[in-house]
């Protein structure tokens, strides 16, 4: 009697999978992305925003107070020519927002709001002298969150005033999407505000939000202490990346992910190869 043994060969294209120990890729939804570290040895870079006209990333990072009396520092990185430097003249600079339509770049620090000129690389004082600015946001109007009371303010007719609907709430992060839906977050979780009936809806009270961002297609992402979530119309917010040390998120001119972890900023580009095993980056 003869024993017939069938040997099956699995053909794998070179580069399709990389050993996990040396893999520099991330898996987000159905795609693999290669990581390119563009700035390292930073302290918790966050508040990532990209000026699409020049494809320049603006962000803040922490500075050890042991060496300086400044606790936060603003910086920029041009994704086209790779020019980068810190932004001087803004004490405690920690806030960034961009009016893409008018090419206005707003920066905030411990003594007010500034406007930054990409050509001269100079930040000129704008408004709210002496106010400690925690965060900035632009959608038809300029908004800011003051520190340490975490109150939301809006600029109307050239002057800032508290947003009445939020006077009784603490706000750490604020965002209005392309459909004019209002999202905000504080230490207790992520919320949606229904302005028609003045009702706050709890979306997730188990996460710590670090940034709320839309990509160039209008898809809403939430950067949290446990990774990335994206809003799906039929499913709500779905986690697409598990990553404990994630701190910030932006999208460049070509809609590539730009992420930050606790020590560096990285750009992601789609890759045809991935890791042999996905440990979910925990």
PDB file of C-alpha atoms in Angstrom:
ATOM      1  CA  UNK A   1       0.000   0.000   0.000  1.00  0.00           C
ATOM      2  CA  UNK A   2       1.285   3.372  -0.916  1.00  0.00           C
ATOM      3  CA  UNK A   3       0.764   6.433   1.256  1.00  0.00           C
ATOM      4  CA  UNK A   4       0.257   9.550  -0.751  1.00  0.00           C
ATOM      5  CA  UNK A   5       1.335  12.693   1.037  1.00  0.00           C
ATOM      6  CA  UNK A   6       0.133  16.028  -0.250  1.00  0.00           C
ATOM      7  CA  UNK A   7       2.410  18.956   0.508  1.00  0.00           C
ATOM      8  CA  UNK A   8       0.761  22.327   0.191  1.00  0.00           C
ATOM      9  CA  UNK A   9       2.956  25.353  -0.301  1.00  0.00           C
ATOM     10  CA  UNK A  10       1.610  28.708   0.818  1.00  0.00           C
ATOM     11  CA  UNK A  11       2.966  31.386  -1.422  1.00  0.00           C
ATOM     12  CA  UNK A  12       3.460  34.686   0.362  1.00  0.00           C
ATOM     13  CA  UNK A  13       4.680  37.690  -1.528  1.00  0.00           C
ATOM     14  CA  UNK A  14       7.942  39.167  -0.236  1.00  0.00           C
ATOM     15  CA  UNK A  15       7.325  42.006   2.173  1.00  0.00           C
ATOM     16  CA  UNK A  16       3.660  41.113   2.737  1.00  0.00           C
ATOM     17  CA  UNK A  17       4.264  40.460   6.449  1.00  0.00           C
ATOM     18  CA  UNK A  18       7.091  41.629   8.684  1.00  0.00           C
ATOM     19  CA  UNK A  19       8.113  39.988  12.009  1.00  0.00           C
ATOM     20  CA  UNK A  20       6.215  41.826  14.731  1.00  0.00           C
ATOM     21  CA  UNK A  21       9.339  42.587  16.763  1.00  0.00           C
ATOM     22  CA  UNK A  22      10.757  44.770  13.997  1.00  0.00           C
ATOM     23  CA  UNK A  23       7.504  46.011  12.469  1.00  0.00           C
ATOM     24  CA  UNK A  24       7.052  49.784  12.187  1.00  0.00           C
ATOM     25  CA  UNK A  25       3.451  49.680  10.956  1.00  0.00           C
ATOM     26  CA  UNK A  26       0.023  50.351  12.415  1.00  0.00           C
ATOM     27  CA  UNK A  27      -3.265  48.716  11.486  1.00  0.00           C
ATOM     28  CA  UNK A  28      -6.227  51.128  11.275  1.00  0.00           C
ATOM     29  CA  UNK A  29      -9.562  49.705  10.157  1.00  0.00           C
ATOM     30  CA  UNK A  30      -8.777  47.612   7.047  1.00  0.00           C
ATOM     31  CA  UNK A  31      -5.427  49.180   6.139  1.00  0.00           C
ATOM     32  CA  UNK A  32      -1.795  48.954   7.207  1.00  0.00           C
ATOM     33  CA  UNK A  33       0.230  52.146   7.562  1.00  0.00           C
ATOM     34  CA  UNK A  34       3.969  52.681   7.742  1.00  0.00           C
ATOM     35  CA  UNK A  35       5.192  55.042  10.462  1.00  0.00           C
ATOM     36  CA  UNK A  36       7.623  57.840   9.647  1.00  0.00           C
ATOM     37  CA  UNK A  37       8.821  59.658  12.761  1.00  0.00           C
ATOM     38  CA  UNK A  38       9.163  63.321  11.823  1.00  0.00           C
ATOM     39  CA  UNK A  39      10.082  64.765  15.237  1.00  0.00           C
ATOM     40  CA  UNK A  40      11.235  62.824  18.283  1.00  0.00           C
ATOM     41  CA  UNK A  41      12.371  63.417  21.869  1.00  0.00           C
ATOM     42  CA  UNK A  42       9.420  65.679  22.665  1.00  0.00           C
ATOM     43  CA  UNK A  43       7.288  65.814  25.777  1.00  0.00           C
ATOM     44  CA  UNK A  44       3.717  64.671  25.039  1.00  0.00           C
ATOM     45  CA  UNK A  45       3.057  66.542  21.750  1.00  0.00           C
ATOM     46  CA  UNK A  46      -0.633  67.359  21.435  1.00  0.00           C
ATOM     47  CA  UNK A  47      -3.148  69.804  19.861  1.00  0.00           C
ATOM     48  CA  UNK A  48      -1.992  68.796  16.373  1.00  0.00           C
ATOM     49  CA  UNK A  49      -3.368  71.028  13.585  1.00  0.00           C
ATOM     50  CA  UNK A  50      -2.286  71.279   9.945  1.00  0.00           C
ATOM     51  CA  UNK A  51      -2.401  74.421   7.824  1.00  0.00           C
ATOM     52  CA  UNK A  52      -3.361  72.853   4.508  1.00  0.00           C
ATOM     53  CA  UNK A  53      -2.214  75.774   2.344  1.00  0.00           C
ATOM     54  CA  UNK A  54       1.429  75.171   3.322  1.00  0.00           C
ATOM     55  CA  UNK A  55       0.993  71.601   4.644  1.00  0.00           C
ATOM     56  CA  UNK A  56       2.523  72.742   7.927  1.00  0.00           C
ATOM     57  CA  UNK A  57       1.842  70.986  11.204  1.00  0.00           C
ATOM     58  CA  UNK A  58       1.412  73.147  14.309  1.00  0.00           C
ATOM     59  CA  UNK A  59       1.347  71.603  17.780  1.00  0.00           C
ATOM     60  CA  UNK A  60       2.294  72.043  21.414  1.00  0.00           C
ATOM     61  CA  UNK A  61       4.429  69.974  23.733  1.00  0.00           C
ATOM     62  CA  UNK A  62       5.387  70.028  27.396  1.00  0.00           C
ATOM     63  CA  UNK A  63       8.692  71.379  28.659  1.00  0.00           C
ATOM     64  CA  UNK A  64      10.144  70.259  32.026  1.00  0.00           C
ATOM     65  CA  UNK A  65       9.841  73.181  34.429  1.00  0.00           C
ATOM     66  CA  UNK A  66      13.069  72.009  36.051  1.00  0.00           C
ATOM     67  CA  UNK A  67      15.010  73.660  33.211  1.00  0.00           C
ATOM     68  CA  UNK A  68      12.785  76.625  32.368  1.00  0.00           C
ATOM     69  CA  UNK A  69       9.879  78.655  33.741  1.00  0.00           C
ATOM     70  CA  UNK A  70       7.830  77.762  30.638  1.00  0.00           C
ATOM     71  CA  UNK A  71       5.658  74.630  30.874  1.00  0.00           C
ATOM     72  CA  UNK A  72       4.321  74.495  27.284  1.00  0.00           C
ATOM     73  CA  UNK A  73       5.958  75.267  23.949  1.00  0.00           C
ATOM     74  CA  UNK A  74       4.487  75.693  20.441  1.00  0.00           C
ATOM     75  CA  UNK A  75       6.279  74.429  17.331  1.00  0.00           C
ATOM     76  CA  UNK A  76       5.738  73.782  13.642  1.00  0.00           C
ATOM     77  CA  UNK A  77       6.895  71.212  11.082  1.00  0.00           C
ATOM     78  CA  UNK A  78       6.514  71.731   7.325  1.00  0.00           C
ATOM     79  CA  UNK A  79       5.592  68.381   5.773  1.00  0.00           C
ATOM     80  CA  UNK A  80       6.743  69.534   2.309  1.00  0.00           C
ATOM     81  CA  UNK A  81      10.273  70.750   2.968  1.00  0.00           C
ATOM     82  CA  UNK A  82      10.742  69.260   6.474  1.00  0.00           C
ATOM     83  CA  UNK A  83      11.595  72.640   7.963  1.00  0.00           C
ATOM     84  CA  UNK A  84      10.826  72.796  11.673  1.00  0.00           C
ATOM     85  CA  UNK A  85      11.373  75.007  14.698  1.00  0.00           C
ATOM     86  CA  UNK A  86       9.793  76.229  17.897  1.00  0.00           C
ATOM     87  CA  UNK A  87       7.604  79.349  17.892  1.00  0.00           C
ATOM     88  CA  UNK A  88       8.919  82.153  20.056  1.00  0.00           C
ATOM     89  CA  UNK A  89       7.064  84.966  21.756  1.00  0.00           C
ATOM     90  CA  UNK A  90       4.131  83.035  23.226  1.00  0.00           C
ATOM     91  CA  UNK A  91       4.556  82.223  26.893  1.00  0.00           C
ATOM     92  CA  UNK A  92       3.079  78.861  27.828  1.00  0.00           C
ATOM     93  CA  UNK A  93       1.935  78.246  24.251  1.00  0.00           C
ATOM     94  CA  UNK A  94      -0.430  75.263  24.220  1.00  0.00           C
ATOM     95  CA  UNK A  95      -3.375  76.006  21.872  1.00  0.00           C
ATOM     96  CA  UNK A  96      -3.734  75.910  18.078  1.00  0.00           C
ATOM     97  CA  UNK A  97      -6.597  76.333  15.614  1.00  0.00           C
ATOM     98  CA  UNK A  98      -6.724  77.232  11.919  1.00  0.00           C
ATOM     99  CA  UNK A  99      -9.276  79.012   9.758  1.00  0.00           C
ATOM    100  CA  UNK A 100      -8.406  77.138   6.557  1.00  0.00           C
ATOM    101  CA  UNK A 101     -10.587  79.300   4.292  1.00  0.00           C
ATOM    102  CA  UNK A 102      -8.859  82.537   5.277  1.00  0.00           C
ATOM    103  CA  UNK A 103      -5.411  81.083   6.090  1.00  0.00           C
ATOM    104  CA  UNK A 104      -5.607  82.451   9.628  1.00  0.00           C
ATOM    105  CA  UNK A 105      -3.577  80.581  12.227  1.00  0.00           C
ATOM    106  CA  UNK A 106      -4.512  81.246  15.857  1.00  0.00           C
ATOM    107  CA  UNK A 107      -2.224  80.309  18.732  1.00  0.00           C
ATOM    108  CA  UNK A 108      -2.915  80.541  22.443  1.00  0.00           C
ATOM    109  CA  UNK A 109      -0.766  80.794  25.534  1.00  0.00           C
ATOM    110  CA  UNK A 110      -0.901  81.850  29.157  1.00  0.00           C
ATOM    111  CA  UNK A 111      -1.352  85.545  28.295  1.00  0.00           C
ATOM    112  CA  UNK A 112      -3.841  85.553  25.407  1.00  0.00           C
ATOM    113  CA  UNK A 113      -4.437  84.745  21.738  1.00  0.00           C
ATOM    114  CA  UNK A 114      -1.983  85.368  18.891  1.00  0.00           C
ATOM    115  CA  UNK A 115      -2.114  85.195  15.081  1.00  0.00           C
ATOM    116  CA  UNK A 116       0.768  83.536  13.280  1.00  0.00           C
ATOM    117  CA  UNK A 117       2.115  84.553   9.868  1.00  0.00           C
ATOM    118  CA  UNK A 118       3.569  81.583   7.927  1.00  0.00           C
ATOM    119  CA  UNK A 119       5.594  83.900   5.687  1.00  0.00           C
ATOM    120  CA  UNK A 120       7.288  86.000   8.379  1.00  0.00           C
ATOM    121  CA  UNK A 121       7.136  83.256  11.052  1.00  0.00           C
ATOM    122  CA  UNK A 122       6.062  85.886  13.559  1.00  0.00           C
ATOM    123  CA  UNK A 123       3.214  85.595  16.057  1.00  0.00           C
ATOM    124  CA  UNK A 124       1.448  88.896  16.739  1.00  0.00           C
ATOM    125  CA  UNK A 125      -0.826  89.439  19.708  1.00  0.00           C
ATOM    126  CA  UNK A 126      -4.509  89.249  18.790  1.00  0.00           C
ATOM    127  CA  UNK A 127      -6.885  89.484  21.774  1.00  0.00           C
ATOM    128  CA  UNK A 128      -7.694  88.478  25.381  1.00  0.00           C
ATOM    129  CA  UNK A 129      -4.617  89.923  27.058  1.00  0.00           C
ATOM    130  CA  UNK A 130      -3.840  88.165  30.322  1.00  0.00           C
ATOM    131  CA  UNK A 131      -6.237  85.260  29.738  1.00  0.00           C
ATOM    132  CA  UNK A 132      -4.759  81.780  30.042  1.00  0.00           C
ATOM    133  CA  UNK A 133      -5.862  79.974  26.879  1.00  0.00           C
ATOM    134  CA  UNK A 134      -6.359  76.224  27.226  1.00  0.00           C
ATOM    135  CA  UNK A 135      -7.727  75.462  23.733  1.00  0.00           C
ATOM    136  CA  UNK A 136      -8.873  77.148  20.499  1.00  0.00           C
ATOM    137  CA  UNK A 137     -11.385  76.180  17.825  1.00  0.00           C
ATOM    138  CA  UNK A 138     -12.619  77.891  14.648  1.00  0.00           C
ATOM    139  CA  UNK A 139     -15.925  77.330  12.839  1.00  0.00           C
ATOM    140  CA  UNK A 140     -17.366  80.566  11.405  1.00  0.00           C
ATOM    141  CA  UNK A 141     -16.418  82.115  14.743  1.00  0.00           C
ATOM    142  CA  UNK A 142     -13.344  81.813  16.935  1.00  0.00           C
ATOM    143  CA  UNK A 143     -13.834  79.929  20.213  1.00  0.00           C
ATOM    144  CA  UNK A 144     -11.487  79.538  23.154  1.00  0.00           C
ATOM    145  CA  UNK A 145     -11.479  77.611  26.420  1.00  0.00           C
ATOM    146  CA  UNK A 146     -10.003  79.432  29.397  1.00  0.00           C
ATOM    147  CA  UNK A 147      -7.865  77.834  32.097  1.00  0.00           C
ATOM    148  CA  UNK A 148      -8.264  76.798  34.898  1.00  0.00           C
ATOM    149  CA  UNK A 149     -12.067  77.305  34.907  1.00  0.00           C
ATOM    150  CA  UNK A 150     -12.446  75.421  31.569  1.00  0.00           C
ATOM    151  CA  UNK A 151     -15.120  77.832  30.278  1.00  0.00           C
ATOM    152  CA  UNK A 152     -16.043  78.145  26.606  1.00  0.00           C
ATOM    153  CA  UNK A 153     -16.034  81.599  24.955  1.00  0.00           C
ATOM    154  CA  UNK A 154     -17.011  82.794  21.475  1.00  0.00           C
ATOM    155  CA  UNK A 155     -15.953  85.851  19.452  1.00  0.00           C
ATOM    156  CA  UNK A 156     -18.913  87.845  18.133  1.00  0.00           C
ATOM    157  CA  UNK A 157     -18.575  91.288  16.525  1.00  0.00           C
ATOM    158  CA  UNK A 158     -14.926  91.480  17.556  1.00  0.00           C
ATOM    159  CA  UNK A 159     -15.496  90.718  21.251  1.00  0.00           C
ATOM    160  CA  UNK A 160     -15.393  87.522  23.271  1.00  0.00           C
ATOM    161  CA  UNK A 161     -18.162  86.382  25.600  1.00  0.00           C
ATOM    162  CA  UNK A 162     -19.016  83.145  27.427  1.00  0.00           C
ATOM    163  CA  UNK A 163     -21.178  80.711  25.455  1.00  0.00           C
ATOM    164  CA  UNK A 164     -24.445  80.819  27.401  1.00  0.00           C
ATOM    165  CA  UNK A 165     -25.425  77.221  26.635  1.00  0.00           C
ATOM    166  CA  UNK A 166     -22.162  76.021  28.231  1.00  0.00           C
ATOM    167  CA  UNK A 167     -21.956  78.360  31.209  1.00  0.00           C
ATOM    168  CA  UNK A 168     -22.661  75.557  33.673  1.00  0.00           C
ATOM    169  CA  UNK A 169     -20.262  73.058  32.084  1.00  0.00           C
ATOM    170  CA  UNK A 170     -16.537  72.456  32.130  1.00  0.00           C
ATOM    171  CA  UNK A 171     -15.099  71.988  28.630  1.00  0.00           C
ATOM    172  CA  UNK A 172     -11.670  70.572  27.796  1.00  0.00           C
ATOM    173  CA  UNK A 173     -12.239  69.875  24.074  1.00  0.00           C
ATOM    174  CA  UNK A 174     -14.786  71.403  21.694  1.00  0.00           C
ATOM    175  CA  UNK A 175     -15.668  70.651  18.077  1.00  0.00           C
ATOM    176  CA  UNK A 176     -18.408  71.501  15.570  1.00  0.00           C
ATOM    177  CA  UNK A 177     -18.440  69.142  12.598  1.00  0.00           C
ATOM    178  CA  UNK A 178     -19.348  69.794   8.969  1.00  0.00           C
ATOM    179  CA  UNK A 179     -23.014  69.066   9.761  1.00  0.00           C
ATOM    180  CA  UNK A 180     -22.907  71.648  12.586  1.00  0.00           C
ATOM    181  CA  UNK A 181     -23.202  68.956  15.261  1.00  0.00           C
ATOM    182  CA  UNK A 182     -21.529  70.034  18.513  1.00  0.00           C
ATOM    183  CA  UNK A 183     -19.219  67.647  20.389  1.00  0.00           C
ATOM    184  CA  UNK A 184     -17.331  68.366  23.570  1.00  0.00           C
ATOM    185  CA  UNK A 185     -15.380  66.507  26.217  1.00  0.00           C
ATOM    186  CA  UNK A 186     -14.162  66.991  29.758  1.00  0.00           C
ATOM    187  CA  UNK A 187     -12.704  64.810  32.484  1.00  0.00           C
ATOM    188  CA  UNK A 188     -15.951  62.826  32.725  1.00  0.00           C
ATOM    189  CA  UNK A 189     -16.190  61.747  29.083  1.00  0.00           C
ATOM    190  CA  UNK A 190     -17.313  62.565  25.536  1.00  0.00           C
ATOM    191  CA  UNK A 191     -20.633  64.302  24.826  1.00  0.00           C
ATOM    192  CA  UNK A 192     -22.850  65.546  22.003  1.00  0.00           C
ATOM    193  CA  UNK A 193     -24.849  68.745  22.421  1.00  0.00           C
ATOM    194  CA  UNK A 194     -28.255  69.078  20.737  1.00  0.00           C
ATOM    195  CA  UNK A 195     -28.717  72.822  20.273  1.00  0.00           C
ATOM    196  CA  UNK A 196     -32.324  72.449  19.074  1.00  0.00           C
ATOM    197  CA  UNK A 197     -33.594  71.091  22.384  1.00  0.00           C
ATOM    198  CA  UNK A 198     -30.686  72.136  24.622  1.00  0.00           C
ATOM    199  CA  UNK A 199     -29.903  68.548  25.631  1.00  0.00           C
ATOM    200  CA  UNK A 200     -26.519  66.923  26.293  1.00  0.00           C
ATOM    201  CA  UNK A 201     -26.104  63.285  25.200  1.00  0.00           C
ATOM    202  CA  UNK A 202     -23.450  61.079  26.794  1.00  0.00           C
ATOM    203  CA  UNK A 203     -21.449  59.282  24.095  1.00  0.00           C
ATOM    204  CA  UNK A 204     -18.764  57.622  26.206  1.00  0.00           C
ATOM    205  CA  UNK A 205     -17.955  58.142  29.887  1.00  0.00           C
ATOM    206  CA  UNK A 206     -15.158  55.562  30.060  1.00  0.00           C
ATOM    207  CA  UNK A 207     -12.525  57.334  27.951  1.00  0.00           C
ATOM    208  CA  UNK A 208     -10.218  60.325  28.352  1.00  0.00           C
ATOM    209  CA  UNK A 209     -10.435  62.482  25.226  1.00  0.00           C
ATOM    210  CA  UNK A 210      -7.223  64.110  24.006  1.00  0.00           C
ATOM    211  CA  UNK A 211      -8.421  65.577  20.685  1.00  0.00           C
ATOM    212  CA  UNK A 212     -11.502  65.687  18.434  1.00  0.00           C
ATOM    213  CA  UNK A 213     -10.617  65.965  14.736  1.00  0.00           C
ATOM    214  CA  UNK A 214     -12.208  65.700  11.283  1.00  0.00           C
ATOM    215  CA  UNK A 215     -10.306  64.363   8.305  1.00  0.00           C
ATOM    216  CA  UNK A 216     -10.458  66.018   4.883  1.00  0.00           C
ATOM    217  CA  UNK A 217     -13.561  63.990   4.004  1.00  0.00           C
ATOM    218  CA  UNK A 218     -15.504  65.129   7.057  1.00  0.00           C
ATOM    219  CA  UNK A 219     -15.157  61.873   9.028  1.00  0.00           C
ATOM    220  CA  UNK A 220     -14.959  62.547  12.766  1.00  0.00           C
ATOM    221  CA  UNK A 221     -12.178  60.968  14.829  1.00  0.00           C
ATOM    222  CA  UNK A 222     -11.666  61.065  18.584  1.00  0.00           C
ATOM    223  CA  UNK A 223      -8.152  60.625  19.941  1.00  0.00           C
ATOM    224  CA  UNK A 224      -8.265  59.069  23.433  1.00  0.00           C
ATOM    225  CA  UNK A 225      -6.118  57.493  26.131  1.00  0.00           C
ATOM    226  CA  UNK A 226      -6.842  54.035  24.677  1.00  0.00           C
ATOM    227  CA  UNK A 227      -6.589  54.818  20.965  1.00  0.00           C
ATOM    228  CA  UNK A 228      -8.569  56.143  18.021  1.00  0.00           C
ATOM    229  CA  UNK A 229     -12.336  56.118  17.521  1.00  0.00           C
ATOM    230  CA  UNK A 230     -14.212  57.110  14.358  1.00  0.00           C
ATOM    231  CA  UNK A 231     -17.886  57.967  14.092  1.00  0.00           C
ATOM    232  CA  UNK A 232     -19.976  55.631  11.932  1.00  0.00           C
ATOM    233  CA  UNK A 233     -23.466  56.780  10.952  1.00  0.00           C
ATOM    234  CA  UNK A 234     -25.152  53.506  11.921  1.00  0.00           C
ATOM    235  CA  UNK A 235     -22.862  52.314  14.737  1.00  0.00           C
ATOM    236  CA  UNK A 236     -21.807  55.463  16.587  1.00  0.00           C
ATOM    237  CA  UNK A 237     -18.151  55.692  17.619  1.00  0.00           C
ATOM    238  CA  UNK A 238     -16.103  52.610  16.734  1.00  0.00           C
ATOM    239  CA  UNK A 239     -12.548  51.999  17.921  1.00  0.00           C
ATOM    240  CA  UNK A 240     -10.189  51.593  14.947  1.00  0.00           C
ATOM    241  CA  UNK A 241      -6.815  51.684  16.713  1.00  0.00           C
ATOM    242  CA  UNK A 242      -5.781  50.512  20.169  1.00  0.00           C
ATOM    243  CA  UNK A 243      -2.816  52.552  21.348  1.00  0.00           C
ATOM    244  CA  UNK A 244      -2.395  53.551  24.977  1.00  0.00           C
ATOM    245  CA  UNK A 245       0.194  56.297  24.550  1.00  0.00           C
ATOM    246  CA  UNK A 246      -1.622  58.207  21.789  1.00  0.00           C
ATOM    247  CA  UNK A 247      -1.714  61.982  22.382  1.00  0.00           C
ATOM    248  CA  UNK A 248      -2.711  63.848  19.202  1.00  0.00           C
ATOM    249  CA  UNK A 249      -4.103  63.536  15.693  1.00  0.00           C
ATOM    250  CA  UNK A 250      -4.252  65.585  12.486  1.00  0.00           C
ATOM    251  CA  UNK A 251      -4.648  64.982   8.751  1.00  0.00           C
ATOM    252  CA  UNK A 252      -2.293  66.474   6.184  1.00  0.00           C
ATOM    253  CA  UNK A 253      -3.179  67.985   2.809  1.00  0.00           C
ATOM    254  CA  UNK A 254      -3.415  64.497   1.257  1.00  0.00           C
ATOM    255  CA  UNK A 255      -5.502  63.151   4.169  1.00  0.00           C
ATOM    256  CA  UNK A 256      -2.636  61.118   5.645  1.00  0.00           C
ATOM    257  CA  UNK A 257      -2.763  60.438   9.376  1.00  0.00           C
ATOM    258  CA  UNK A 258      -0.359  62.440  11.518  1.00  0.00           C
ATOM    259  CA  UNK A 259      -0.186  61.051  15.065  1.00  0.00           C
ATOM    260  CA  UNK A 260       1.735  61.768  18.223  1.00  0.00           C
ATOM    261  CA  UNK A 261       2.650  59.495  21.089  1.00  0.00           C
ATOM    262  CA  UNK A 262       4.213  60.478  24.398  1.00  0.00           C
ATOM    263  CA  UNK A 263       7.604  61.315  22.857  1.00  0.00           C
ATOM    264  CA  UNK A 264       7.287  61.852  19.094  1.00  0.00           C
ATOM    265  CA  UNK A 265       5.233  62.947  16.097  1.00  0.00           C
ATOM    266  CA  UNK A 266       4.799  60.536  13.174  1.00  0.00           C
ATOM    267  CA  UNK A 267       3.238  60.549   9.724  1.00  0.00           C
ATOM    268  CA  UNK A 268       1.444  57.437   8.445  1.00  0.00           C
ATOM    269  CA  UNK A 269       1.356  56.350   4.823  1.00  0.00           C
ATOM    270  CA  UNK A 270      -0.557  53.362   3.464  1.00  0.00           C
ATOM    271  CA  UNK A 271       1.506  50.198   3.170  1.00  0.00           C
ATOM    272  CA  UNK A 272       0.964  46.959   1.236  1.00  0.00           C
ATOM    273  CA  UNK A 273       2.730  44.988   3.986  1.00  0.00           C
ATOM    274  CA  UNK A 274       1.833  44.524   7.618  1.00  0.00           C
ATOM    275  CA  UNK A 275       2.998  42.802  10.794  1.00  0.00           C
ATOM    276  CA  UNK A 276       2.894  39.043  11.244  1.00  0.00           C
ATOM    277  CA  UNK A 277       0.850  39.422  14.398  1.00  0.00           C
ATOM    278  CA  UNK A 278      -1.140  42.408  15.570  1.00  0.00           C
ATOM    279  CA  UNK A 279      -0.700  42.997  19.278  1.00  0.00           C
ATOM    280  CA  UNK A 280      -3.044  46.012  19.117  1.00  0.00           C
ATOM    281  CA  UNK A 281      -0.133  48.262  20.171  1.00  0.00           C
ATOM    282  CA  UNK A 282      -0.846  47.988  23.903  1.00  0.00           C
TER     283      UNK A 282
END
